[in-house]
XYZ file of N, CA, C and O in Angstrom:
880
model
N 68.036 139.770 318.686
C 69.241 139.529 318.128
C 69.063 140.372 316.729
O 68.162 140.358 316.010
N 70.175 141.199 316.530
C 70.280 142.020 315.296
C 71.123 141.060 314.254
O 72.252 140.797 314.426
N 70.474 141.096 313.010
C 71.222 140.447 311.964
C 71.415 141.374 310.686
O 70.567 142.209 310.447
N 72.394 141.165 309.970
C 72.491 141.849 308.687
C 71.164 141.478 307.784
O 70.855 140.291 307.769
N 70.873 142.507 307.089
C 69.656 142.105 306.148
C 69.948 141.034 305.179
O 71.043 140.969 304.736
N 69.029 140.201 305.090
C 69.271 138.905 304.334
C 69.834 139.044 302.868
O 70.570 138.427 302.448
N 69.119 140.080 302.189
C 69.586 140.314 300.881
C 70.977 140.759 300.812
O 71.730 140.365 299.812
N 71.444 141.603 301.698
C 72.768 142.073 301.842
C 73.795 140.886 301.872
O 74.847 140.896 301.271
N 73.381 140.059 302.906
C 74.124 138.870 303.264
C 74.340 138.063 302.202
O 75.400 137.487 301.789
N 73.188 137.827 301.398
C 73.152 136.896 300.214
C 74.204 137.438 299.178
O 74.871 136.584 298.538
N 74.098 138.733 298.878
C 74.818 139.167 297.818
C 76.492 139.114 298.326
O 77.204 138.903 297.398
N 76.609 139.371 299.513
C 78.101 139.325 300.013
C 78.605 137.928 299.846
O 79.729 137.711 299.278
N 77.868 136.862 300.395
C 78.335 135.542 300.073
C 78.149 135.024 298.621
O 79.106 134.218 298.345
N 77.319 135.448 297.968
C 77.313 135.091 296.599
C 78.695 135.520 295.766
O 79.156 134.775 295.111
N 79.163 136.657 296.179
C 80.288 137.265 295.566
C 81.460 136.405 296.041
O 82.315 135.979 295.213
N 81.547 136.082 297.404
C 82.616 135.139 297.866
C 82.678 134.065 297.201
O 83.616 133.382 296.827
N 81.442 133.322 297.152
C 81.370 131.913 296.686
C 81.637 131.781 295.161
O 82.429 130.864 294.494
N 81.176 132.673 294.426
C 81.346 132.810 292.905
C 82.796 132.980 292.660
O 83.337 132.597 291.614
N 83.547 133.598 293.586
C 84.996 133.754 293.344
C 85.748 132.405 293.098
O 86.865 132.407 292.508
N 85.038 131.399 293.721
C 85.815 129.960 293.562
C 85.005 128.849 292.699
O 85.593 128.039 292.245
N 83.748 129.042 292.746
C 82.928 127.997 292.019
C 82.059 128.296 290.808
O 81.521 127.531 290.027
N 81.774 129.666 290.762
C 80.795 130.070 289.626
C 81.696 130.315 288.330
O 81.788 131.435 287.874
N 81.868 129.060 287.590
C 82.397 129.349 286.332
C 81.213 129.318 285.170
O 80.512 128.365 285.405
N 81.376 129.828 284.102
C 80.389 129.810 283.242
C 80.106 128.592 282.691
O 81.094 127.717 282.143
N 78.749 128.086 282.660
C 78.442 126.860 282.004
C 78.748 125.693 282.860
O 78.611 124.543 282.356
N 79.389 125.816 284.166
C 79.684 124.759 284.867
C 78.714 124.700 286.232
O 77.596 124.617 286.269
N 79.439 124.813 287.384
C 78.833 124.503 288.644
C 77.924 125.709 288.975
O 78.315 126.847 288.715
N 76.798 125.619 289.468
C 75.838 126.611 289.748
C 76.002 126.837 291.365
O 76.700 126.074 292.021
N 75.358 127.856 291.948
C 75.495 128.144 293.327
C 74.480 127.355 294.136
O 74.424 127.629 295.384
N 73.667 126.643 293.494
C 72.570 125.735 294.472
C 73.458 124.875 295.528
O 74.429 124.381 295.435
N 72.747 125.048 296.612
C 73.082 124.351 297.836
C 74.089 125.178 298.757
O 74.616 124.717 299.722
N 74.251 126.524 298.556
C 75.090 127.302 299.363
C 74.406 127.555 300.711
O 73.057 127.674 300.766
N 75.135 127.290 301.766
C 74.621 127.639 303.143
C 75.415 128.725 303.884
O 76.733 128.835 303.677
N 74.745 129.619 304.526
C 75.255 130.635 305.288
C 74.628 131.322 306.249
O 73.453 130.788 306.613
N 75.230 132.078 306.974
C 74.437 132.810 308.125
C 75.396 133.576 309.004
O 76.561 133.878 308.582
N 74.992 133.985 310.101
C 75.715 134.573 311.102
C 76.074 133.833 312.298
O 75.296 132.917 312.709
N 77.167 134.062 313.018
C 77.611 133.496 314.209
C 77.805 134.590 315.336
O 78.377 135.626 315.163
N 76.983 134.405 316.284
C 77.071 135.263 317.592
C 77.305 134.543 318.817
O 76.935 133.351 319.011
N 78.093 135.266 319.712
C 78.302 134.504 321.142
C 76.837 134.495 321.857
O 76.000 135.400 321.483
N 76.855 134.105 323.026
C 75.764 134.083 323.940
C 75.354 135.437 324.346
O 74.147 135.646 324.747
N 76.324 136.361 324.381
C 76.003 137.687 324.749
C 75.756 138.671 323.447
O 75.604 139.904 323.616
N 75.425 137.973 322.353
C 75.050 138.613 321.084
C 76.057 139.450 320.569
O 75.906 140.134 319.373
N 77.297 139.391 321.003
C 78.518 139.806 320.439
C 78.969 138.942 319.219
O 78.607 137.828 319.134
N 79.670 139.452 318.074
C 80.039 138.644 316.967
C 81.555 138.371 317.297
O 82.435 139.250 317.639
N 82.011 137.033 317.024
C 83.273 136.633 317.497
C 84.209 137.411 316.411
O 83.780 137.490 315.086
N 85.237 137.806 316.592
C 86.250 138.364 315.784
C 86.818 137.297 314.760
O 86.934 135.984 315.159
N 87.276 137.616 313.727
C 88.119 136.854 312.801
C 89.221 136.043 313.665
O 89.987 136.651 314.208
N 89.444 134.811 313.323
C 90.477 134.008 313.928
C 89.917 133.417 315.278
O 90.654 132.569 315.734
N 88.735 133.740 315.784
C 88.281 133.180 316.993
C 87.263 131.960 316.662
O 87.466 130.949 317.395
N 86.704 131.911 315.616
C 85.560 130.815 315.326
C 86.219 129.894 314.245
O 86.694 130.321 313.179
N 86.118 128.586 314.636
C 86.298 127.603 313.609
C 85.174 126.485 313.501
O 84.311 126.535 314.516
N 85.052 126.056 312.502
C 84.066 124.919 312.356
C 84.509 123.860 311.347
O 85.345 123.996 310.663
N 83.781 122.840 311.490
C 83.997 121.549 310.623
C 82.576 120.937 310.354
O 81.799 120.987 311.255
N 82.454 120.379 308.976
C 81.237 119.932 308.774
C 81.361 118.572 308.037
O 82.405 118.473 307.456
N 80.396 117.665 308.217
C 80.285 116.570 307.225
C 78.872 116.228 307.002
O 77.895 116.652 307.428
N 78.813 115.374 306.127
C 77.463 114.862 305.447
C 77.169 113.392 305.440
O 78.204 112.575 305.685
N 76.022 112.969 305.589
C 75.659 111.511 305.594
C 76.058 110.731 306.659
O 76.528 109.498 306.488
N 76.232 111.390 307.825
C 76.778 110.657 309.087
C 78.027 109.993 308.907
O 78.139 108.841 309.403
N 78.982 110.556 308.118
C 80.210 110.058 308.021
C 81.242 111.104 307.968
O 81.199 112.166 307.181
N 82.333 110.956 308.553
C 83.307 112.037 308.556
C 84.482 111.626 307.675
O 85.511 111.914 308.091
N 84.246 110.638 306.767
C 85.320 110.436 305.688
C 85.792 111.617 304.992
O 87.080 111.864 304.731
N 85.029 112.755 304.810
C 85.285 113.905 304.235
C 84.784 114.978 305.194
O 83.585 115.063 305.496
N 85.633 115.887 305.615
C 85.148 117.125 306.299
C 85.582 118.389 305.601
O 86.672 118.414 304.934
N 84.805 119.376 305.832
C 85.100 120.615 305.476
C 85.243 121.690 306.672
O 84.596 121.649 307.652
N 86.135 122.773 306.519
C 86.371 123.709 307.507
C 86.310 125.139 307.046
O 86.217 125.198 305.871
N 86.572 125.965 307.889
C 86.366 127.431 307.411
C 87.472 127.787 306.393
O 87.236 128.839 305.732
N 88.585 127.250 306.372
C 89.645 127.550 305.216
C 89.459 126.776 304.049
O 90.192 126.833 303.176
N 88.485 125.976 304.016
C 88.355 125.121 302.720
C 87.881 125.983 301.553
O 87.102 127.013 301.805
N 88.292 125.742 300.310
C 87.808 126.498 299.179
C 86.317 126.471 299.088
O 85.612 125.542 299.181
N 85.751 127.708 298.992
C 84.201 127.889 299.058
C 83.626 127.989 300.379
O 82.475 127.839 300.409
N 84.377 128.090 301.353
C 83.878 128.096 302.711
C 84.675 129.274 303.461
O 85.604 129.740 303.017
N 83.992 129.829 304.618
C 84.738 130.922 305.435
C 84.072 131.439 306.347
O 82.955 130.967 306.632
N 84.832 132.102 307.105
C 84.310 132.867 308.368
C 84.701 134.297 308.234
O 85.987 134.478 308.182
N 83.992 135.316 308.215
C 84.409 136.645 308.087
C 83.453 137.707 308.807
O 82.263 137.820 308.554
N 83.719 138.257 309.935
C 83.314 139.481 310.717
C 81.671 138.924 311.107
O 80.813 139.639 310.832
N 81.592 137.800 311.525
C 80.398 137.277 312.150
C 79.465 136.394 311.038
O 78.502 136.011 311.255
N 80.059 136.347 309.886
C 79.436 135.673 308.722
C 80.098 134.443 308.344
O 81.180 134.461 308.187
N 79.364 133.179 308.324
C 79.917 131.866 307.953
C 79.330 131.533 306.664
O 78.120 131.879 306.512
N 79.977 130.720 305.845
C 79.354 130.216 304.605
C 80.153 128.913 304.019
O 81.297 128.551 304.443
N 79.438 128.161 303.465
C 79.956 126.946 302.749
C 79.059 126.584 301.616
O 77.926 127.278 301.416
N 79.416 125.557 300.971
C 78.553 125.185 299.591
C 78.526 123.732 299.701
O 79.387 123.000 299.687
N 77.417 123.077 299.775
C 77.186 121.548 299.808
C 77.640 120.945 298.508
O 78.189 119.861 298.801
N 77.748 121.643 297.459
C 78.291 120.996 296.313
C 79.706 120.809 296.132
O 80.234 120.100 295.408
N 80.408 121.399 297.384
C 81.876 120.950 297.384
C 82.116 119.823 298.112
O 83.330 119.384 298.102
N 81.147 119.134 298.727
C 81.253 117.743 299.187
C 81.275 116.723 298.166
O 80.375 116.908 297.309
N 81.975 115.650 298.191
C 81.788 114.723 297.166
C 80.527 113.861 297.719
O 80.257 113.597 298.869
N 79.626 113.577 296.716
C 78.386 112.684 297.022
C 77.375 113.493 297.674
O 76.371 112.982 298.231
N 77.382 114.888 297.593
C 76.290 115.645 298.010
C 74.945 115.414 297.305
O 74.994 115.140 296.059
N 73.901 115.363 297.991
C 72.653 115.076 297.487
C 71.550 115.604 298.291
O 71.752 115.595 299.611
N 70.379 116.135 297.814
C 69.303 116.691 298.626
C 68.814 115.614 299.654
O 68.782 114.513 299.414
N 68.431 116.171 300.819
C 67.870 115.410 301.900
C 68.852 114.509 302.720
O 68.654 113.807 303.583
N 70.207 114.489 302.411
C 71.062 113.809 303.127
C 71.318 114.672 304.388
O 71.442 115.875 304.506
N 71.396 114.046 305.642
C 71.783 114.636 306.712
C 73.110 115.339 306.782
O 74.152 114.828 306.198
N 73.240 116.507 307.495
C 74.616 117.072 307.534
C 74.695 117.680 308.987
O 73.663 117.990 309.813
N 76.013 117.873 309.470
C 76.278 118.349 310.764
C 77.454 119.323 310.640
O 78.385 119.066 310.056
N 77.347 120.483 311.285
C 78.520 121.419 311.489
C 78.679 121.736 312.916
O 77.743 121.948 313.694
N 79.923 121.676 313.337
C 80.384 122.072 314.627
C 81.170 123.250 314.607
O 82.193 123.439 314.038
N 80.719 124.318 315.370
C 81.262 125.405 315.643
C 81.974 125.668 317.025
O 81.261 125.139 318.155
N 83.100 126.330 316.978
C 83.700 126.588 318.303
C 84.460 127.942 318.215
O 85.008 128.274 317.470
N 84.234 128.629 319.309
C 84.929 129.793 319.647
C 86.054 129.495 320.467
O 85.878 129.253 321.842
N 87.334 129.733 320.186
C 88.426 129.099 320.769
C 88.767 130.236 321.980
O 89.430 129.640 322.846
N 88.159 131.321 321.935
C 88.477 132.459 323.032
C 87.528 132.128 324.121
O 88.178 132.191 325.354
N 86.303 131.904 323.884
C 85.480 131.720 325.251
C 84.917 130.190 325.489
O 84.229 130.058 326.346
N 85.367 129.431 324.575
C 84.984 128.111 324.593
C 83.634 127.851 324.355
O 83.120 126.533 324.396
N 82.862 128.604 323.707
C 81.361 128.425 323.483
C 81.193 127.642 322.014
O 82.153 127.817 321.327
N 80.391 126.917 322.075
C 80.123 126.018 320.792
C 78.729 125.803 320.348
O 77.729 126.235 321.070
N 78.533 125.215 319.217
C 77.053 124.943 318.766
C 77.115 123.928 317.726
O 78.275 123.878 316.970
N 76.159 123.120 317.681
C 76.048 122.081 316.529
C 74.947 122.454 315.771
O 73.705 122.832 316.141
N 75.101 122.389 314.398
C 73.957 122.520 313.293
C 73.755 121.275 312.751
O 74.690 120.777 311.987
N 72.646 120.617 312.793
C 72.401 119.368 312.179
C 71.046 119.451 311.613
O 69.883 119.415 312.295
N 71.039 119.110 310.463
C 69.612 119.155 309.477
C 69.926 118.376 308.286
O 70.817 117.700 308.163
N 68.892 118.527 307.453
C 69.058 117.729 306.116
C 69.372 118.894 304.982
O 69.035 119.897 305.016
N 70.238 118.482 303.918
C 70.506 119.274 302.984
C 69.284 119.783 302.123
O 68.439 118.916 301.585
N 69.026 121.016 301.975
C 67.835 121.507 301.259
C 68.049 121.454 299.610
O 69.181 121.279 299.227
N 66.929 121.614 299.042
C 67.112 121.709 297.553
C 67.033 123.069 297.060
O 66.875 123.340 295.842
N 67.021 124.142 298.000
C 66.975 125.471 297.558
C 68.370 126.049 297.357
O 69.324 125.364 297.770
N 68.530 127.016 296.601
C 69.813 127.561 296.297
C 70.678 128.311 297.458
O 71.755 128.155 297.614
N 69.998 129.044 298.306
C 70.633 129.580 299.331
C 69.700 129.329 300.595
O 68.623 129.572 300.834
N 70.531 128.729 301.607
C 69.986 128.302 302.811
C 70.622 128.940 304.133
O 71.907 129.031 304.215
N 69.897 129.876 304.680
C 70.438 130.728 305.874
C 70.288 130.034 307.319
O 69.263 129.510 307.470
N 71.420 129.869 307.740
C 71.473 129.166 309.316
C 72.167 129.988 310.180
O 73.439 129.995 310.147
N 71.563 130.709 310.959
C 72.233 131.497 311.956
C 72.625 130.852 313.253
O 71.940 129.984 313.644
N 73.886 131.008 313.833
C 74.416 130.188 315.000
C 74.500 130.887 316.122
O 75.190 132.049 316.064
N 73.782 130.496 317.111
C 74.017 130.931 318.513
C 74.882 130.161 319.318
O 74.582 128.982 319.620
N 76.169 130.659 319.671
C 76.942 129.862 320.433
C 76.699 129.949 322.016
O 75.977 130.772 322.468
N 76.997 128.808 322.678
C 76.578 128.629 324.024
C 77.598 127.893 324.706
O 78.238 127.119 324.212
N 77.646 128.099 325.940
C 78.618 127.197 326.800
C 78.183 125.931 326.999
O 77.081 125.696 327.187
N 79.159 125.112 326.758
C 78.907 123.545 326.740
C 80.216 122.787 327.045
O 81.335 123.229 326.795
N 79.916 121.572 327.536
C 81.203 120.799 327.809
C 81.675 120.063 326.597
O 80.813 119.331 325.829
N 82.858 120.222 326.157
C 83.443 119.565 325.074
C 85.031 119.434 325.402
O 85.528 120.319 326.015
N 85.646 118.681 324.595
C 87.102 118.564 324.803
C 87.844 119.669 324.197
O 87.244 120.515 323.145
N 88.933 120.047 324.658
C 89.808 121.123 324.180
C 90.555 120.598 322.846
O 90.702 119.446 322.590
N 90.679 121.575 321.956
C 91.271 121.097 320.480
C 92.689 120.634 321.015
O 93.444 121.050 321.957
N 93.263 119.593 320.223
C 94.492 119.128 320.459
C 95.628 120.013 320.348
O 95.512 121.027 319.570
N 96.658 119.838 320.989
C 97.730 120.801 320.920
C 99.013 120.066 320.674
O 99.250 118.842 320.789
N 100.086 120.790 320.449
C 101.604 120.392 320.266
C 101.583 119.241 319.153
O 102.199 118.179 319.257
N 100.894 119.597 317.984
C 100.947 118.760 316.860
C 102.244 118.860 316.128
O 102.629 119.970 315.751
N 102.874 117.905 315.739
C 104.117 117.785 314.873
C 104.084 116.753 313.740
O 103.366 115.766 313.909
N 104.620 116.962 312.578
C 104.783 116.126 311.626
C 106.010 116.084 311.004
O 106.600 117.149 310.656
N 106.730 114.972 310.757
C 108.007 114.866 310.246
C 107.925 113.786 309.101
O 107.584 112.639 309.314
N 108.391 114.116 307.785
C 108.244 113.262 306.675
C 109.637 112.895 306.419
O 110.679 113.599 306.421
N 109.769 111.524 306.373
C 110.984 110.768 306.217
C 111.160 110.331 304.732
O 110.440 109.369 304.524
N 111.781 110.940 303.878
C 111.734 110.687 302.340
C 112.143 109.365 302.136
O 111.588 108.662 301.172
N 113.224 108.720 302.723
C 113.575 107.391 302.569
C 112.539 106.452 302.812
O 112.506 105.257 301.960
N 111.597 106.412 303.750
C 110.569 105.665 303.990
C 109.275 105.952 303.448
O 108.289 105.228 303.619
N 109.114 107.222 302.817
C 107.853 107.814 302.321
C 106.809 107.564 303.369
O 105.624 107.077 303.362
N 107.267 108.049 304.670
C 106.370 108.031 305.820
C 106.295 109.378 306.572
O 107.321 110.128 306.524
N 105.253 109.819 306.909
C 105.067 111.011 307.943
C 104.801 110.447 309.328
O 103.936 109.791 309.552
N 105.683 111.064 310.358
C 105.327 110.507 311.628
C 104.833 111.700 312.394
O 105.530 112.949 312.501
N 103.617 111.357 312.910
C 102.858 112.498 313.443
C 102.656 112.291 315.028
O 102.732 111.194 315.384
N 102.769 113.431 315.780
C 102.516 113.191 317.236
C 101.729 114.509 317.778
O 101.730 115.576 317.196
N 101.108 114.303 318.890
C 100.470 115.269 319.593
C 100.446 115.234 321.009
O 100.743 113.960 321.532
N 99.968 115.912 321.906
C 99.702 115.960 323.225
C 98.533 115.135 323.419
O 97.517 115.559 323.304
N 98.632 113.987 324.240
C 97.568 113.119 324.472
C 96.880 113.560 325.811
O 97.584 113.873 326.741
N 95.484 113.469 325.849
C 94.803 113.862 326.838
C 94.165 112.587 327.387
O 93.469 111.855 326.510
N 94.241 112.197 328.637
C 93.476 110.891 329.130
C 92.070 110.761 328.736
O 91.334 111.980 328.829
N 91.564 109.650 328.433
C 90.242 109.385 328.105
C 89.623 110.232 326.865
O 88.464 110.430 326.732
N 90.632 110.254 325.975
C 90.161 111.063 324.837
C 90.806 110.172 323.576
O 91.652 109.320 323.820
N 90.133 110.232 322.471
C 90.610 109.596 321.263
C 90.654 110.698 320.153
O 90.200 111.813 320.212
N 91.124 110.226 319.040
C 91.569 111.374 318.105
C 91.121 110.913 316.603
O 91.408 109.960 316.280
N 90.534 111.895 315.825
C 90.110 111.675 314.454
C 91.248 112.469 313.691
O 91.489 113.571 313.930
N 91.851 111.850 312.722
C 92.973 112.413 312.132
C 92.722 112.534 310.520
O 92.195 111.478 309.982
N 92.897 113.740 309.995
C 92.514 114.145 308.494
C 93.754 114.663 307.815
O 94.526 115.171 308.447
N 93.824 114.583 306.519
C 94.854 115.000 305.606
C 94.286 115.628 304.361
O 93.274 115.144 303.681
N 94.928 116.707 303.802
C 94.680 117.089 302.304
C 95.687 117.637 301.862
O 96.870 118.105 302.547
N 95.978 117.577 300.511
C 96.995 118.112 299.821
C 96.975 119.803 299.990
O 95.713 120.370 299.844
N 97.914 120.521 300.361
C 97.814 121.929 300.639
C 97.485 122.610 299.241
O 96.598 123.574 299.400
N 97.959 122.194 298.147
C 97.548 122.732 296.838
C 96.071 122.658 296.657
O 95.406 123.343 295.896
N 95.464 121.553 297.089
C 93.959 121.416 296.829
C 93.114 122.319 297.600
O 92.146 123.056 296.910
N 93.317 122.660 298.754
C 92.731 123.622 299.519
C 91.231 123.428 299.833
O 90.621 124.241 300.253
N 90.887 122.175 299.613
C 89.364 121.850 299.796
C 89.080 121.140 301.054
O 89.474 121.467 302.063
N 88.525 119.844 300.841
C 88.176 119.166 301.946
C 89.437 118.327 302.630
O 90.323 118.239 301.903
N 89.325 118.026 303.948
C 90.212 117.157 304.486
C 89.416 115.583 304.445
O 88.348 115.484 304.571
N 90.350 114.599 304.496
C 89.790 113.194 304.366
C 90.456 112.473 305.631
O 91.731 112.586 305.839
N 89.682 111.844 306.282
C 90.015 110.984 307.516
C 91.012 109.767 307.026
O 90.581 109.121 306.044
N 92.122 109.724 307.804
C 93.077 108.742 307.436
C 93.215 107.706 308.411
O 93.668 106.589 308.243
N 92.748 107.806 309.582
C 92.781 106.778 310.600
C 91.721 105.809 310.440
O 91.799 104.706 310.845
N 90.592 106.242 309.786
C 89.588 105.291 309.341
C 88.977 105.903 308.043
O 88.037 106.707 308.037
N 89.420 105.597 306.951
C 89.040 106.245 305.644
C 87.543 105.930 305.333
O 86.934 106.639 304.526
N 86.856 105.025 306.175
C 85.445 104.889 305.851
C 84.630 106.060 306.618
O 83.434 106.204 306.263
N 85.236 106.685 307.506
C 84.608 107.717 308.117
C 83.535 107.334 309.028
O 82.595 108.107 309.472
N 83.549 106.223 309.711
C 82.572 105.622 310.543
C 82.568 106.312 311.918
O 83.721 106.375 312.664
N 81.626 106.911 312.284
C 81.584 107.758 313.543
C 81.555 106.710 314.659
O 81.559 107.090 315.851
N 81.196 105.480 314.550
C 81.282 104.427 315.569
C 82.749 104.243 315.976
O 83.022 103.751 317.078
N 83.670 104.359 315.068
C 85.048 104.461 315.237
C 85.462 105.671 315.848
O 85.643 106.587 315.311
N 85.849 105.505 317.170
C 86.093 106.831 317.923
C 87.579 107.292 317.711
O 87.829 108.464 318.126
N 88.384 106.563 316.915
C 89.593 106.927 316.420
C 90.836 106.480 317.214
O 90.660 105.418 317.783
N 91.896 107.220 317.229
C 93.233 106.671 317.714
C 93.241 106.937 319.171
O 92.777 107.894 319.832
N 93.805 105.848 319.754
C 93.868 105.977 321.314
C 95.297 106.351 321.802
O 95.555 106.142 322.914
N 96.006 106.753 320.960
C 97.464 107.077 321.079
C 97.899 108.547 320.911
O 96.917 109.181 320.517
N 99.139 108.806 320.979
C 99.602 110.260 320.676
C 100.336 110.284 319.452
O 101.045 111.316 319.320
N 100.332 109.177 318.698
C 101.252 109.132 317.612
C 100.523 108.379 316.504
O 99.406 107.538 316.633
N 100.916 108.722 315.174
C 100.422 107.822 314.012
C 101.330 108.140 312.865
O 102.152 109.100 312.820
N 101.528 106.992 312.007
C 102.396 106.972 310.941
C 101.678 106.926 309.711
O 100.959 106.033 309.334
N 101.772 108.018 308.858
C 101.028 108.040 307.616
C 101.820 107.528 306.648
O 103.011 107.954 306.154
N 101.341 106.390 305.754
C 102.240 105.584 304.921
C 102.116 106.247 303.458
O 101.242 106.758 303.110
N 103.129 105.877 302.816
C 103.343 106.091 301.347
C 103.076 107.490 300.894
O 102.206 107.868 300.123
N 103.890 108.419 301.661
C 103.713 109.721 301.372
C 104.792 110.346 300.689
O 105.889 110.063 300.797
N 104.560 111.281 299.582
C 105.573 111.810 298.773
C 106.082 113.031 299.519
O 105.364 114.074 299.651
N 107.246 112.851 300.034
C 107.769 114.028 300.801
C 108.049 115.455 299.944
O 108.405 116.542 300.506
N 107.917 115.196 298.650
C 108.276 116.230 297.721
C 106.828 117.216 297.645
O 106.883 118.360 297.197
N 105.879 116.670 298.036
C 104.452 117.325 298.024
C 104.267 118.050 299.557
O 105.005 117.643 300.477
N 103.285 118.775 299.562
C 103.064 119.549 300.897
C 101.752 119.078 301.268
O 100.711 119.409 300.457
N 101.566 118.650 302.451
C 100.243 118.218 303.080
C 99.680 118.959 304.130
O 100.642 119.549 304.869
N 98.701 119.123 304.609
C 98.069 119.690 305.771
C 97.382 118.596 306.586
O 96.494 117.766 305.990
N 97.528 118.468 307.847
C 96.829 117.559 308.799
C 95.981 118.238 309.687
O 96.207 119.468 310.066
N 94.929 117.657 310.012
C 93.914 118.145 310.915
C 93.557 117.026 312.042
O 93.289 116.014 311.595
N 93.549 117.516 313.168
C 93.212 116.644 314.246
C 91.947 117.130 315.054
O 91.975 118.265 315.396
N 91.063 116.135 315.511
C 89.833 116.529 316.347
C 89.931 115.478 317.416
O 90.032 114.310 317.204
N 89.569 115.920 318.708
C 89.565 115.086 319.818
C 88.038 114.660 320.114
O 87.141 115.407 319.716
N 87.898 113.486 320.621
C 86.714 113.037 321.088
C 86.710 112.525 322.466
O 87.584 111.752 322.896
N 85.855 112.899 323.333
C 85.873 112.565 324.619
C 84.907 111.145 324.952
O 84.112 110.756 323.973
N 84.792 110.702 326.173
C 84.121 109.411 326.201
C 82.520 109.640 326.102
O 81.716 108.666 326.041
N 82.027 110.854 326.204
C 80.565 111.178 325.891
C 80.288 111.376 324.476
O 79.115 111.496 324.100
N 81.445 111.091 323.574
C 81.174 111.399 322.202
C 81.047 112.740 321.594
O 80.657 113.054 320.489
N 81.527 113.620 322.578
C 81.683 115.176 322.124
C 83.003 115.382 321.557
O 83.850 114.841 321.839
N 82.940 116.216 320.415
C 83.945 116.607 319.586
C 84.593 117.978 320.032
O 84.005 118.870 320.538
N 85.884 118.070 319.877
C 86.599 119.256 320.109
C 86.592 120.083 318.637
O 86.199 119.554 317.814
N 86.971 121.392 318.876
C 87.374 122.204 317.715
C 88.478 121.414 317.033
O 89.325 120.718 317.667
N 88.875 121.882 315.792
C 89.897 121.381 315.210
C 91.230 122.134 315.507
O 91.053 123.405 315.816
């Protein structure tokens, strides 16, 4: 397998990460994770094909995806920074789920948060059974009731984890169907959810992940 030289990739990612978190005298780059993503045929997925989500400490109360501030996917390279998680600490377990929406290939990266500044983890996607990402998601905010009514296409024998973030924040998503983030709670068993006490003058983004009976997650 051919990879970009590590020093070149580190410099590339350092420049991207520093655009959002390297402020003088504040947050350092410690805890950055990065690497390359390849399909099983060793080709690089195009931009827009790969999505990922990750969480730490065996809890999905907070998840980060490729569009979160300080994270991304570009031309075969993925990256994130553990310090963008609340409660980040060395030696906590972490998990990232990668999905190529075009060929359906996936991979799971599960390790412990290291104490080094830059951690390279290359991802080899492979064919595996997993749920399809949810479709036909709608959200309607009713100002008088301060509620958002969400719906999606329900698939039999699937449950759903639902997350939200302020659009202006651009960072992590937070689980709202179970704010504790318990992975033992497989989520919603319906195709609708009512999000309470929402200011319709603000703009929110919602994210939905399906879980099948085997405990496998879909892409978001």
